[in-house]
Short mmCIF file of C-alpha atoms and ligand atoms in Angstrom, two decimals:
data_model
loop_
_atom_site.label_atom_id
_atom_site.label_comp_id
_atom_site.label_asym_id
_atom_site.label_seq_id
_atom_site.Cartn_x
_atom_site.Cartn_y
_atom_site.Cartn_z
CA MET A 1 0.00 0.00 0.00
CA ASN A 2 1.38 3.41 -0.93
CA HIS A 3 0.66 6.29 1.47
CA PHE A 4 1.97 9.28 -0.32
CA VAL A 5 0.94 12.39 -2.17
CA PHE A 6 2.08 12.86 -5.76
CA TYR A 7 2.75 16.06 -7.69
CA ASP A 8 4.35 16.47 -11.11
CA THR A 9 6.51 19.22 -9.66
CA VAL A 10 7.41 20.21 -6.13
CA ILE A 11 9.11 23.55 -5.55
CA ILE A 12 10.87 24.13 -2.26
CA GLY A 13 10.81 27.83 -1.35
CA ALA A 14 7.88 30.25 -1.64
CA GLY A 15 10.10 33.25 -2.29
CA ALA A 16 10.53 35.31 -5.44
CA SER A 17 11.78 32.57 -7.75
CA GLY A 18 9.69 29.72 -6.30
CA LEU A 19 6.35 31.54 -6.55
CA PHE A 20 6.99 32.89 -10.02
CA CYS A 21 8.16 29.50 -11.28
CA ALA A 22 5.12 27.77 -9.78
CA ALA A 23 2.71 30.12 -11.54
CA ARG A 24 4.47 29.71 -14.88
CA ILE A 25 4.54 25.88 -14.63
CA ALA A 26 0.87 25.78 -13.66
CA GLU A 27 -0.01 28.20 -16.46
CA ASN A 28 1.58 25.70 -18.87
CA GLY A 29 -0.72 23.00 -17.47
CA GLY A 30 1.65 21.45 -14.92
CA GLN A 31 0.50 20.26 -11.53
CA VAL A 32 2.66 21.97 -8.95
CA CYS A 33 3.04 22.29 -5.21
CA VAL A 34 5.21 24.79 -3.30
CA LEU A 35 6.56 24.01 0.17
CA ASP A 36 8.03 26.65 2.48
CA ASN A 37 9.30 26.61 6.04
CA GLY A 38 7.78 30.02 6.85
CA LYS A 39 4.40 31.28 7.99
CA LYS A 40 4.07 33.61 5.00
CA ILE A 41 5.04 33.61 1.34
CA GLY A 42 7.57 36.08 -0.09
CA ARG A 43 9.00 37.31 3.19
CA LYS A 44 12.15 38.76 1.64
CA ILE A 45 10.13 40.54 -1.03
CA LEU A 46 8.14 42.29 1.71
CA MET A 47 11.37 43.55 3.31
CA SER A 48 13.03 44.48 0.04
CA GLY A 49 13.79 47.93 -1.23
CA GLY A 50 12.98 49.47 2.15
CA GLY A 51 9.46 48.00 1.89
CA PHE A 52 8.95 49.19 -1.70
CA CYS A 53 10.67 46.30 -3.55
CA ASN A 54 13.12 47.27 -6.25
CA PHE A 55 11.66 44.56 -8.49
CA THR A 56 13.84 45.07 -11.59
CA ASN A 57 16.01 47.56 -13.45
CA LEU A 58 15.54 49.28 -16.80
CA ASP A 59 19.08 48.31 -17.77
CA VAL A 60 19.78 44.61 -17.19
CA THR A 61 22.81 42.98 -18.81
CA PRO A 62 24.94 39.91 -17.95
CA GLN A 63 27.62 42.40 -16.77
CA HIS A 64 25.41 43.22 -13.78
CA TYR A 65 25.95 39.71 -12.37
CA LEU A 66 28.76 37.85 -10.62
CA SER A 67 29.25 34.12 -11.19
CA HIS A 68 32.19 31.78 -11.72
CA ASN A 69 30.66 31.36 -15.19
CA PRO A 70 29.69 34.87 -16.35
CA HIS A 71 27.99 33.49 -19.49
CA PHE A 72 25.51 31.37 -17.55
CA VAL A 73 22.92 34.12 -17.04
CA LYS A 74 22.71 35.16 -20.69
CA SER A 75 20.10 32.71 -21.96
CA ALA A 76 17.63 33.10 -19.08
CA LEU A 77 17.94 36.90 -19.00
CA ALA A 78 17.28 37.03 -22.73
CA ARG A 79 14.21 34.79 -22.61
CA PHE A 80 12.45 36.60 -19.76
CA ASN A 81 13.76 40.11 -19.39
CA GLN A 82 12.94 43.21 -17.37
CA TRP A 83 10.30 44.32 -19.91
CA ASP A 84 8.46 41.02 -19.53
CA PHE A 85 8.28 41.47 -15.77
CA ILE A 86 7.33 45.15 -16.10
CA ALA A 87 4.49 44.09 -18.41
CA LEU A 88 3.18 41.71 -15.73
CA VAL A 89 3.41 44.42 -13.07
CA ALA A 90 1.51 46.79 -15.37
CA GLN A 91 -1.11 44.12 -16.10
CA TYR A 92 -1.84 44.01 -12.35
CA GLY A 93 -2.11 47.81 -12.27
CA ILE A 94 0.77 48.12 -9.81
CA ALA A 95 2.02 51.70 -9.74
CA TYR A 96 5.80 52.04 -9.81
CA HIS A 97 8.53 54.61 -10.34
CA GLU A 98 12.17 54.83 -11.33
CA LYS A 99 14.24 55.96 -8.39
CA GLU A 100 17.74 56.28 -9.85
CA GLN A 101 20.00 54.38 -12.22
CA GLY A 102 17.02 52.53 -13.76
CA GLN A 103 15.86 51.03 -10.46
CA LEU A 104 12.10 50.37 -10.42
CA PHE A 105 10.22 50.45 -7.10
CA CYS A 106 6.55 50.04 -6.18
CA ASP A 107 4.83 53.36 -5.41
CA ARG A 108 2.70 51.87 -2.65
CA SER A 109 4.33 48.83 -1.09
CA ALA A 110 6.30 45.64 -1.73
CA GLU A 111 3.08 43.91 -0.69
CA ASP A 112 1.81 44.62 -4.21
CA ILE A 113 4.44 42.30 -5.71
CA VAL A 114 3.68 39.52 -3.20
CA ALA A 115 -0.06 39.95 -3.84
CA MET A 116 0.58 39.73 -7.58
CA LEU A 117 2.57 36.50 -7.20
CA ALA A 118 -0.10 35.08 -4.90
CA ALA A 119 -2.81 35.99 -7.43
CA GLU A 120 -0.81 34.37 -10.25
CA CYS A 121 -0.47 31.19 -8.20
CA GLU A 122 -4.15 31.19 -7.32
CA LYS A 123 -5.21 31.83 -10.92
CA TYR A 124 -3.47 28.64 -12.06
CA ALA A 125 -4.32 26.56 -8.97
CA VAL A 126 -0.86 26.19 -7.45
CA ASN A 127 -0.86 24.35 -4.10
CA ILE A 128 1.13 26.24 -1.47
CA HIS A 129 1.96 24.61 1.86
CA LEU A 130 3.56 26.77 4.55
CA ARG A 131 5.31 25.83 7.83
CA GLN A 132 6.82 22.77 6.19
CA GLN A 133 9.86 21.14 7.76
CA ILE A 134 11.50 19.13 5.02
CA GLU A 135 13.22 16.28 6.78
CA ARG A 136 14.91 14.62 3.82
CA VAL A 137 14.80 14.08 0.09
CA GLU A 138 15.45 10.70 -1.51
CA ARG A 139 15.62 9.41 -5.02
CA ALA A 140 12.73 7.03 -5.77
CA ASP A 141 13.66 3.47 -6.77
CA ASP A 142 10.62 3.14 -8.96
CA ASN A 143 10.48 6.09 -11.35
CA SER A 144 6.92 5.30 -12.44
CA GLN A 145 5.73 7.11 -9.32
CA GLY A 146 8.10 10.03 -9.51
CA ARG A 147 11.84 10.45 -9.33
CA PHE A 148 12.03 11.95 -5.82
CA ILE A 149 10.44 11.34 -2.42
CA LEU A 150 10.35 14.18 0.09
CA TYR A 151 9.49 13.80 3.73
CA ALA A 152 7.88 16.98 5.03
CA ASN A 153 6.03 17.32 8.33
CA GLY A 154 5.99 13.54 8.57
CA GLN A 155 4.35 13.07 5.17
CA ALA A 156 5.87 11.47 2.07
CA ILE A 157 5.50 13.46 -1.15
CA ARG A 158 6.54 12.05 -4.49
CA CYS A 159 7.32 14.15 -7.56
CA ARG A 160 8.82 13.87 -11.00
CA ASN A 161 10.46 17.29 -10.88
CA LEU A 162 12.01 18.88 -7.82
CA VAL A 163 12.81 22.60 -7.98
CA ILE A 164 15.09 24.04 -5.31
CA ALA A 165 14.25 27.73 -4.78
CA THR A 166 15.45 28.14 -1.20
CA GLY A 167 17.57 31.25 -1.80
CA GLY A 168 20.79 32.13 0.00
CA LEU A 169 21.87 32.52 3.61
CA SER A 170 21.26 36.23 4.11
CA MET A 171 18.80 37.24 6.82
CA PRO A 172 18.38 33.98 8.73
CA GLY A 173 15.52 35.67 10.61
CA LEU A 174 13.52 35.55 7.35
CA GLY A 175 13.79 31.77 7.00
CA ALA A 176 17.11 31.46 5.17
CA THR A 177 18.68 28.00 5.48
CA PRO A 178 21.54 26.14 3.76
CA PHE A 179 18.99 23.54 2.56
CA GLY A 180 19.58 24.19 -1.16
CA TYR A 181 23.34 23.76 -0.84
CA GLN A 182 22.86 20.58 1.18
CA ILE A 183 20.55 19.08 -1.45
CA ALA A 184 23.05 19.97 -4.18
CA GLN A 185 25.83 18.25 -2.24
CA GLN A 186 23.65 15.26 -1.44
CA PHE A 187 23.20 14.73 -5.19
CA GLY A 188 26.92 15.21 -5.89
CA LEU A 189 26.81 18.76 -7.28
CA ASN A 190 29.64 21.20 -6.58
CA VAL A 191 28.80 24.23 -4.41
CA PHE A 192 31.02 27.30 -4.23
CA ALA A 193 31.50 28.42 -0.63
CA PRO A 194 28.80 30.99 0.17
CA ARG A 195 29.65 34.40 1.61
CA ALA A 196 27.73 37.57 2.36
CA GLY A 197 27.29 40.07 -0.49
CA LEU A 198 25.75 43.55 -0.81
CA VAL A 199 26.74 44.02 2.81
CA PRO A 200 28.09 46.93 4.92
CA PHE A 201 31.71 46.99 6.13
CA THR A 202 32.83 47.25 9.75
CA TRP A 203 35.53 49.49 11.28
CA ARG A 204 38.86 48.23 12.53
CA GLU A 205 39.62 49.34 16.07
CA THR A 206 42.01 52.03 14.75
CA ASP A 207 39.33 53.57 12.51
CA LYS A 208 36.60 53.77 15.10
CA PHE A 209 36.99 57.55 15.39
CA TYR A 210 35.00 57.70 12.16
CA THR A 211 31.88 56.77 14.15
CA ALA A 212 31.68 60.54 14.81
CA LEU A 213 30.49 60.79 11.19
CA SER A 214 27.58 58.35 11.58
CA GLY A 215 24.68 59.37 9.37
CA ILE A 216 26.78 61.36 6.90
CA SER A 217 26.43 60.40 3.26
CA LEU A 218 28.46 61.67 0.31
CA PRO A 219 29.02 60.75 -3.35
CA VAL A 220 32.28 58.83 -3.81
CA GLU A 221 34.10 56.56 -6.19
CA ILE A 222 35.08 53.30 -4.54
CA THR A 223 37.47 50.74 -6.05
CA ALA A 224 38.30 47.16 -5.03
CA ALA A 225 41.71 45.50 -5.37
CA CYS A 226 40.45 43.66 -8.49
CA GLY A 227 39.95 47.07 -10.16
CA LYS A 228 36.13 47.09 -10.05
CA SER A 229 34.81 50.56 -9.30
CA PHE A 230 31.45 52.15 -8.40
CA ALA A 231 30.46 55.82 -8.29
CA ASN A 232 27.65 56.13 -5.78
CA SER A 233 26.87 57.43 -2.32
CA LEU A 234 28.71 56.23 0.76
CA LEU A 235 27.16 56.25 4.21
CA PHE A 236 29.16 56.44 7.45
CA THR A 237 27.51 54.33 10.13
CA HIS A 238 28.20 53.50 13.72
CA ARG A 239 29.55 50.11 12.67
CA GLY A 240 31.43 51.08 9.50
CA LEU A 241 30.67 52.03 5.90
CA SER A 242 27.39 51.38 4.14
CA GLY A 243 25.28 53.01 1.42
CA PRO A 244 25.06 51.89 -2.21
CA ALA A 245 28.80 52.42 -2.92
CA ALA A 246 29.88 50.18 -0.04
CA LEU A 247 27.23 47.53 -0.75
CA GLN A 248 28.10 47.33 -4.45
CA ILE A 249 31.85 47.02 -3.88
CA SER A 250 31.37 44.42 -1.12
CA ASN A 251 30.53 41.88 -3.87
CA TYR A 252 34.07 42.36 -5.23
CA TRP A 253 35.94 42.61 -1.92
CA GLN A 254 37.97 39.74 -0.48
CA SER A 255 38.80 39.51 3.20
CA GLY A 256 42.09 41.25 4.04
CA GLU A 257 42.02 43.59 1.04
CA SER A 258 41.75 47.35 1.30
CA LEU A 259 39.46 49.61 -0.73
CA HIS A 260 40.44 52.81 -2.49
CA ILE A 261 37.97 55.64 -1.92
CA ASP A 262 37.88 58.98 -3.71
CA LEU A 263 35.77 61.18 -1.43
CA LEU A 264 35.44 63.95 -4.01
CA PRO A 265 35.40 62.41 -7.48
CA SER A 266 33.85 65.49 -9.08
CA GLU A 267 36.81 67.81 -8.30
CA ASP A 268 40.60 67.85 -8.35
CA ILE A 269 41.20 69.13 -4.84
CA ALA A 270 44.77 70.37 -5.48
CA GLN A 271 43.61 72.34 -8.53
CA TYR A 272 40.68 73.73 -6.55
CA ILE A 273 43.04 75.03 -3.84
CA LEU A 274 45.48 76.45 -6.41
CA ASN A 275 42.60 78.28 -8.14
CA LEU A 276 41.31 79.59 -4.81
CA ARG A 277 44.76 80.87 -3.91
CA ARG A 278 44.49 83.37 -6.75
CA THR A 279 41.06 84.71 -5.78
CA SER A 280 41.08 84.27 -1.96
CA PRO A 281 44.66 83.66 -0.77
CA LYS A 282 43.84 84.36 2.87
CA LEU A 283 41.12 81.72 3.07
CA GLN A 284 41.60 79.02 5.72
CA LEU A 285 41.86 75.46 4.44
CA LYS A 286 38.99 74.42 6.71
CA THR A 287 36.66 76.98 5.12
CA ALA A 288 37.77 76.03 1.63
CA LEU A 289 37.17 72.32 2.22
CA SER A 290 33.83 72.84 3.93
CA ARG A 291 32.52 74.27 0.66
CA LEU A 292 33.01 70.86 -0.97
CA LEU A 293 32.90 68.25 1.78
CA PRO A 294 30.75 67.65 4.87
CA ASN A 295 31.82 69.97 7.69
CA LYS A 296 32.04 67.14 10.17
CA LEU A 297 34.47 65.22 7.98
CA VAL A 298 36.76 68.25 7.68
CA GLU A 299 36.61 68.85 11.43
CA LEU A 300 37.40 65.20 12.12
CA TRP A 301 40.45 65.29 9.83
CA LEU A 302 41.70 68.36 11.69
CA ALA A 303 40.95 66.89 15.12
CA GLN A 304 42.78 63.66 14.21
CA GLY A 305 45.77 65.56 12.80
CA ILE A 306 45.17 64.06 9.35
CA LEU A 307 45.13 67.66 8.03
CA GLN A 308 46.29 70.97 9.53
CA ASP A 309 44.26 74.13 9.21
CA GLU A 310 46.22 76.99 7.65
CA VAL A 311 45.88 79.88 5.24
CA ILE A 312 45.74 78.29 1.80
CA ALA A 313 48.36 80.68 0.35
CA GLN A 314 50.87 79.15 2.77
CA MET A 315 50.23 75.51 1.99
CA SER A 316 53.41 73.69 1.04
CA LYS A 317 53.65 71.18 -1.79
CA VAL A 318 53.85 68.37 0.75
CA ARG A 319 50.70 69.59 2.52
CA LEU A 320 48.89 69.80 -0.82
CA GLU A 321 49.93 66.24 -1.60
CA ASN A 322 48.77 65.15 1.82
CA LEU A 323 45.42 66.83 1.18
CA THR A 324 45.12 65.10 -2.21
CA ASN A 325 45.80 61.73 -0.57
CA SER A 326 43.23 62.32 2.18
CA VAL A 327 40.53 63.47 -0.24
CA HIS A 328 41.15 61.33 -3.32
CA HIS A 329 43.09 58.29 -2.06
CA TRP A 330 41.62 56.99 1.16
CA HIS A 331 42.89 53.41 1.58
CA PHE A 332 40.18 51.96 3.77
CA GLN A 333 40.89 48.58 5.31
CA PRO A 334 37.63 47.01 6.53
CA ASN A 335 37.72 44.86 9.61
CA GLY A 336 35.14 42.67 7.87
CA THR A 337 31.50 42.86 6.93
CA GLU A 338 28.29 42.78 8.94
CA GLY A 339 27.73 39.26 7.55
CA TYR A 340 24.50 37.47 6.76
CA ARG A 341 22.59 39.40 9.42
CA THR A 342 22.29 42.43 7.10
CA ALA A 343 23.55 41.14 3.73
CA GLU A 344 21.14 41.48 0.82
CA VAL A 345 22.54 38.51 -1.08
CA THR A 346 24.74 35.46 -0.81
CA LEU A 347 27.70 35.15 -3.15
CA GLY A 348 28.72 31.66 -4.28
CA GLY A 349 26.28 28.75 -4.27
CA VAL A 350 25.45 25.88 -6.62
CA ASP A 351 28.06 25.71 -9.38
CA THR A 352 26.39 26.77 -12.62
CA ASP A 353 28.60 24.36 -14.60
CA GLU A 354 26.41 21.66 -13.05
CA ILE A 355 23.23 23.26 -14.42
CA SER A 356 21.71 23.73 -17.87
CA SER A 357 21.55 27.46 -18.59
CA LYS A 358 18.46 26.83 -20.76
CA THR A 359 16.32 24.94 -18.22
CA MET A 360 18.09 25.25 -14.82
CA GLU A 361 18.06 21.44 -14.62
CA SER A 362 21.00 19.60 -13.10
CA LYS A 363 23.12 18.00 -15.82
CA ARG A 364 23.72 14.98 -13.55
CA VAL A 365 20.32 14.45 -11.93
CA LYS A 366 17.30 14.36 -14.20
CA GLY A 367 14.33 16.27 -12.81
CA LEU A 368 16.34 18.27 -10.23
CA TYR A 369 16.30 22.04 -10.83
CA PHE A 370 17.88 25.03 -9.04
CA ILE A 371 16.64 28.61 -9.48
CA GLY A 372 17.21 32.05 -7.95
CA GLU A 373 19.82 32.97 -5.41
CA VAL A 374 20.76 29.41 -4.41
CA LEU A 375 22.74 29.30 -7.66
CA ASP A 376 26.20 30.83 -7.97
CA VAL A 377 24.67 33.97 -9.52
CA SER A 378 24.56 37.29 -7.64
CA GLY A 379 23.44 40.60 -9.00
CA TRP A 380 24.44 44.16 -8.27
CA LEU A 381 22.29 46.32 -6.07
CA GLY A 382 19.42 47.82 -8.08
CA GLY A 383 16.78 45.17 -8.79
CA TYR A 384 19.15 42.70 -10.46
CA ASN A 385 18.68 39.94 -7.92
CA PHE A 386 14.93 39.90 -8.33
CA GLN A 387 15.32 39.97 -12.11
CA TRP A 388 17.51 36.88 -11.82
CA ALA A 389 14.83 35.22 -9.67
CA TRP A 390 12.15 35.95 -12.33
CA SER A 391 14.35 35.01 -15.33
CA SER A 392 15.74 31.78 -13.88
CA ALA A 393 12.25 30.77 -12.68
CA TYR A 394 10.82 31.35 -16.15
CA ALA A 395 13.58 29.33 -17.85
CA CYS A 396 12.94 26.46 -15.44
CA ALA A 397 9.18 26.55 -16.01
CA GLN A 398 9.70 26.39 -19.78
CA GLY A 399 12.03 23.44 -19.29
CA ILE A 400 9.60 21.40 -17.22
P1 FDA B 501 14.06 33.91 -1.45
O1 FDA B 501 14.98 34.18 -0.32
O2 FDA B 501 13.20 34.99 -1.96
O3 FDA B 501 13.10 32.70 -1.07
C1 FDA B 501 13.57 31.51 -0.50
C2 FDA B 501 12.42 30.85 0.23
O4 FDA B 501 12.83 29.54 0.61
C3 FDA B 501 12.02 31.58 1.49
O5 FDA B 501 10.63 31.78 1.51
C4 FDA B 501 12.47 30.65 2.61
O6 FDA B 501 11.64 30.74 3.73
C5 FDA B 501 12.40 29.31 1.93
N1 FDA B 501 13.28 28.30 2.52
C6 FDA B 501 14.58 28.41 2.83
N2 FDA B 501 15.01 27.28 3.37
C7 FDA B 501 13.97 26.42 3.39
C8 FDA B 501 13.80 25.10 3.87
N3 FDA B 501 14.81 24.41 4.41
N4 FDA B 501 12.58 24.51 3.76
C9 FDA B 501 11.54 25.20 3.22
N5 FDA B 501 11.64 26.45 2.77
C10 FDA B 501 12.86 27.07 2.85
N6 FDA B 501 16.86 42.22 -4.54
C11 FDA B 501 16.45 43.07 -5.49
O7 FDA B 501 16.56 42.78 -6.68
N7 FDA B 501 15.84 44.27 -5.13
C12 FDA B 501 15.67 44.65 -3.84
O8 FDA B 501 15.07 45.69 -3.54
C13 FDA B 501 16.17 43.77 -2.82
N8 FDA B 501 16.08 44.12 -1.52
C14 FDA B 501 16.48 43.24 -0.54
C15 FDA B 501 16.37 43.59 0.81
C16 FDA B 501 16.75 42.70 1.78
C17 FDA B 501 16.65 43.10 3.23
C18 FDA B 501 17.25 41.41 1.43
C19 FDA B 501 17.64 40.41 2.47
C20 FDA B 501 17.37 41.06 0.09
C21 FDA B 501 17.00 41.97 -0.91
N9 FDA B 501 17.13 41.63 -2.26
C22 FDA B 501 16.72 42.53 -3.21
C23 FDA B 501 17.58 40.29 -2.69
C24 FDA B 501 16.37 39.42 -3.03
O9 FDA B 501 15.44 39.48 -1.97
C25 FDA B 501 16.79 37.97 -3.27
O10 FDA B 501 17.85 37.91 -4.20
C26 FDA B 501 15.61 37.16 -3.80
O11 FDA B 501 14.57 37.16 -2.84
C27 FDA B 501 16.04 35.74 -4.09
O12 FDA B 501 14.91 35.00 -4.46
P2 FDA B 501 14.88 33.44 -4.18
O13 FDA B 501 13.56 32.97 -4.64
O14 FDA B 501 16.09 32.78 -4.71
O15 FDA B 501 14.99 33.31 -2.58
#
């Protein structure tokens, strides 16, 4: 006697990629069930974009993603792109706006995106089961009744296709678990060591005097040791450096490396002082700098002896060089990052060489699929991670 439930497809994870994939499979006529460990669907979506969900970007290219195989994303991004998702959002009458650099946010709330995904799942009769503890996954001996058996909340569930959409490790409070990596390893797939991405940096003990600048934000150009650079705003916090510039570069930073920061990329500070010398030679350096940089930063430099206040006409060549270094060449050595507690994504994950870029199916294990952030694909800040969730989910649904 067989006591089990059967579905064509089981998706583990009712987040961005899992919900979207479920709706697309069901729309194509597939019978699909989604299992999640949480009390609610789409918990990360609700938190995203400060509660307004930056659901995609007007400019999405493979260059906006990090992966050991940079070509992997191309096919999925081409087959379901930002315009396809924008069309769906528009179809649901969700009002949205561009904030900056092509980033699209909901006008009202991230809840609109979750409600849209829920409505899509309902429309095509997707079964969603919440508060599921998945104890183990096994391969079925007899494929006639599915290729996999899952044991969840004490019940056996058989399926032909198993889609892993459990995301990364960031924000454990929102249900993140290493389940997806463990399943990949159980089935013999390589997993690149995960680490926190899009994450703020922390101060070393010797830099803690910068906490005096907490709350100050300024436009900078920040460069990692690998040469990758971002021009965006930097935020001083009590713990370290945050803001879009810090989050973006964190994806390219390796532990132990320092970052190069130009605190005034729009000006050549030495030239500015030389020009001022002609018009206002008696001006104090402090006054001159405060016209371009936050007052508190200038005061901190003076208080720490990083710069000396003086009449600009008297500044020596060495002092000008010192000023240039302080303003344009800050070599910031992070102590580390804030880690998964505040990270927006997880770098690393299931090796994409193990996965078909057309269908997201494992090349080794028929019927086993990985989508979204659990894969070794991470996007920049700006809606790219959600776009990957939608695009990879769509590719998978077409492949099933
Ligand atoms: P996602 O994390 O969405 O879903 C995974 C699901 O699997 C969860 O529901 C989880 O509970 C479930 N799960 C995990 N382990 C399980 C287990 N063992 N058993 C059962 N279920 C399990 N991106 C972007 O493009 N724009 C933005 O504005 C933001 N903003 C943002 C803010 C914050 C605070 C965070 C943490 C992240 C973002 N992101 C973002 C990133 C974005 O949220 C993320 O890349 C996607 O949600 C990934 O979608 P997935 O479907 O892969 O995982």
